[in-house]
Amino acid sequence: MWTKGKCIISIGEDKADGVGIFFRTHDIVIIRRRDIIPGRLLMIDCLYQGDKYRIINVYTAPEARKKTKLFKRLRELLMVGYKVILSGDFNTVTAENDRCSTAPFRLTTQGKHLKLINEEAKLIDTCRSINPFGLEFTR
């Protein structure tokens, strides 16, 4: 059990579905919580030290149809007038240096969609900013 701060968890219908947002402090005021797609797309609006944030955690299904549905919902959530933190497992490659394969790189429809969403919302990939040339991903 998480005791270091607040935590918000969303569990889906499938046993593999589940996302959470964990804080190392109790000094967070949760304004709104929405399980957009239970276990796959969780959003909270909160206040921390006088600033308002929207925090979104994603666990994208591997199926193209489900990814497309989630990305459409995600785009709507990013259009707010305050700070956004987006994290999660997108199961989608948007750049050649984000994969490890001998096969030629091909940007999928879902990859194009996610890349466009990031550009429109002016999101910064902090991992890529810290490691601009490294292969950095989780398995």
PDB file of C-alpha atoms in Angstrom, residues 34-107:
ATOM      1  CA  ARG A  34     -11.878  11.165 -14.569  1.00  0.00           C
ATOM      2  CA  ASP A  35     -11.415   7.580 -15.654  1.00  0.00           C
ATOM      3  CA  ILE A  36     -11.718   8.386 -19.353  1.00  0.00           C
ATOM      4  CA  ILE A  37     -11.062   4.770 -20.365  1.00  0.00           C
ATOM      5  CA  PRO A  38     -10.903   2.715 -17.145  1.00  0.00           C
ATOM      6  CA  GLY A  39      -7.496   1.132 -16.701  1.00  0.00           C
ATOM      7  CA  ARG A  40      -6.148   2.841 -19.824  1.00  0.00           C
ATOM      8  CA  LEU A  41      -6.619   6.619 -19.621  1.00  0.00           C
ATOM      9  CA  LEU A  42      -6.729   8.411 -16.257  1.00  0.00           C
ATOM     10  CA  MET A  43      -6.865  12.185 -15.828  1.00  0.00           C
ATOM     11  CA  ILE A  44      -6.767  14.402 -12.772  1.00  0.00           C
ATOM     12  CA  ASP A  45      -6.819  18.155 -12.335  1.00  0.00           C
ATOM     13  CA  CYS A  46      -5.043  19.248  -9.180  1.00  0.00           C
ATOM     14  CA  LEU A  47      -3.477  22.124  -7.291  1.00  0.00           C
ATOM     15  CA  TYR A  48       0.075  21.970  -5.992  1.00  0.00           C
ATOM     16  CA  GLN A  49       1.880  24.896  -4.377  1.00  0.00           C
ATOM     17  CA  GLY A  50      -0.559  27.350  -5.927  1.00  0.00           C
ATOM     18  CA  ASP A  51      -0.273  26.018  -9.487  1.00  0.00           C
ATOM     19  CA  LYS A  52      -2.949  24.112 -11.373  1.00  0.00           C
ATOM     20  CA  TYR A  53      -1.990  20.950 -13.249  1.00  0.00           C
ATOM     21  CA  ARG A  54      -3.664  18.385 -15.427  1.00  0.00           C
ATOM     22  CA  ILE A  55      -1.963  15.021 -15.021  1.00  0.00           C
ATOM     23  CA  ILE A  56      -2.738  12.251 -17.486  1.00  0.00           C
ATOM     24  CA  ASN A  57      -1.507   8.673 -17.304  1.00  0.00           C
ATOM     25  CA  VAL A  58      -1.864   6.391 -20.311  1.00  0.00           C
ATOM     26  CA  TYR A  59      -1.544   2.666 -20.886  1.00  0.00           C
ATOM     27  CA  THR A  60      -2.316   2.152 -24.559  1.00  0.00           C
ATOM     28  CA  ALA A  61      -3.586  -1.198 -25.769  1.00  0.00           C
ATOM     29  CA  PRO A  62      -1.489  -2.824 -28.505  1.00  0.00           C
ATOM     30  CA  GLU A  63      -4.464  -3.053 -30.911  1.00  0.00           C
ATOM     31  CA  ALA A  64      -4.560  -0.270 -33.527  1.00  0.00           C
ATOM     32  CA  ARG A  65      -8.314   0.350 -33.186  1.00  0.00           C
ATOM     33  CA  LYS A  66      -8.067   0.811 -29.412  1.00  0.00           C
ATOM     34  CA  LYS A  67      -5.011   3.067 -29.774  1.00  0.00           C
ATOM     35  CA  THR A  68      -6.830   5.305 -32.237  1.00  0.00           C
ATOM     36  CA  LYS A  69      -9.805   5.621 -29.872  1.00  0.00           C
ATOM     37  CA  LEU A  70      -7.551   6.491 -26.932  1.00  0.00           C
ATOM     38  CA  PHE A  71      -5.524   9.040 -28.918  1.00  0.00           C
ATOM     39  CA  LYS A  72      -8.714  10.830 -30.000  1.00  0.00           C
ATOM     40  CA  ARG A  73      -9.779  11.136 -26.360  1.00  0.00           C
ATOM     41  CA  LEU A  74      -6.263  12.201 -25.329  1.00  0.00           C
ATOM     42  CA  ARG A  75      -6.179  15.085 -27.810  1.00  0.00           C
ATOM     43  CA  GLU A  76      -9.290  16.591 -26.175  1.00  0.00           C
ATOM     44  CA  LEU A  77      -7.780  16.352 -22.684  1.00  0.00           C
ATOM     45  CA  LEU A  78      -4.638  18.277 -23.602  1.00  0.00           C
ATOM     46  CA  MET A  79      -6.423  21.458 -24.648  1.00  0.00           C
ATOM     47  CA  VAL A  80      -6.539  23.276 -21.294  1.00  0.00           C
ATOM     48  CA  GLY A  81      -5.207  26.624 -20.132  1.00  0.00           C
ATOM     49  CA  TYR A  82      -2.827  25.295 -17.484  1.00  0.00           C
ATOM     50  CA  LYS A  83       0.175  22.996 -17.083  1.00  0.00           C
ATOM     51  CA  VAL A  84      -0.092  19.427 -18.395  1.00  0.00           C
ATOM     52  CA  ILE A  85       1.954  16.402 -17.395  1.00  0.00           C
ATOM     53  CA  LEU A  86       1.455  13.406 -19.678  1.00  0.00           C
ATOM     54  CA  SER A  87       3.022  10.053 -18.892  1.00  0.00           C
ATOM     55  CA  GLY A  88       2.531   6.388 -19.512  1.00  0.00           C
ATOM     56  CA  ASP A  89       3.037   3.518 -21.892  1.00  0.00           C
ATOM     57  CA  PHE A  90       1.908   4.465 -25.384  1.00  0.00           C
ATOM     58  CA  ASN A  91       2.968   1.213 -27.104  1.00  0.00           C
ATOM     59  CA  THR A  92       3.623   3.441 -30.125  1.00  0.00           C
ATOM     60  CA  VAL A  93       6.876   4.451 -31.789  1.00  0.00           C
ATOM     61  CA  THR A  94       7.046   7.997 -33.160  1.00  0.00           C
ATOM     62  CA  ALA A  95      10.752   8.176 -34.084  1.00  0.00           C
ATOM     63  CA  GLU A  96      13.351   5.732 -35.360  1.00  0.00           C
ATOM     64  CA  ASN A  97      15.634   6.286 -32.356  1.00  0.00           C
ATOM     65  CA  ASP A  98      12.851   5.085 -30.034  1.00  0.00           C
ATOM     66  CA  ARG A  99      13.051   1.505 -31.243  1.00  0.00           C
ATOM     67  CA  CYS A 100      15.486  -1.352 -31.480  1.00  0.00           C
ATOM     68  CA  SER A 101      14.999  -3.352 -34.661  1.00  0.00           C
ATOM     69  CA  THR A 102      16.792  -4.379 -37.824  1.00  0.00           C
ATOM     70  CA  ALA A 103      13.638  -3.858 -39.895  1.00  0.00           C
ATOM     71  CA  PRO A 104      13.319  -0.514 -41.710  1.00  0.00           C
ATOM     72  CA  PHE A 105      11.432   2.090 -39.674  1.00  0.00           C
ATOM     73  CA  ARG A 106       7.919   2.908 -40.800  1.00  0.00           C
ATOM     74  CA  LEU A 107       5.765   5.417 -38.967  1.00  0.00           C
TER      75      LEU A 107
END
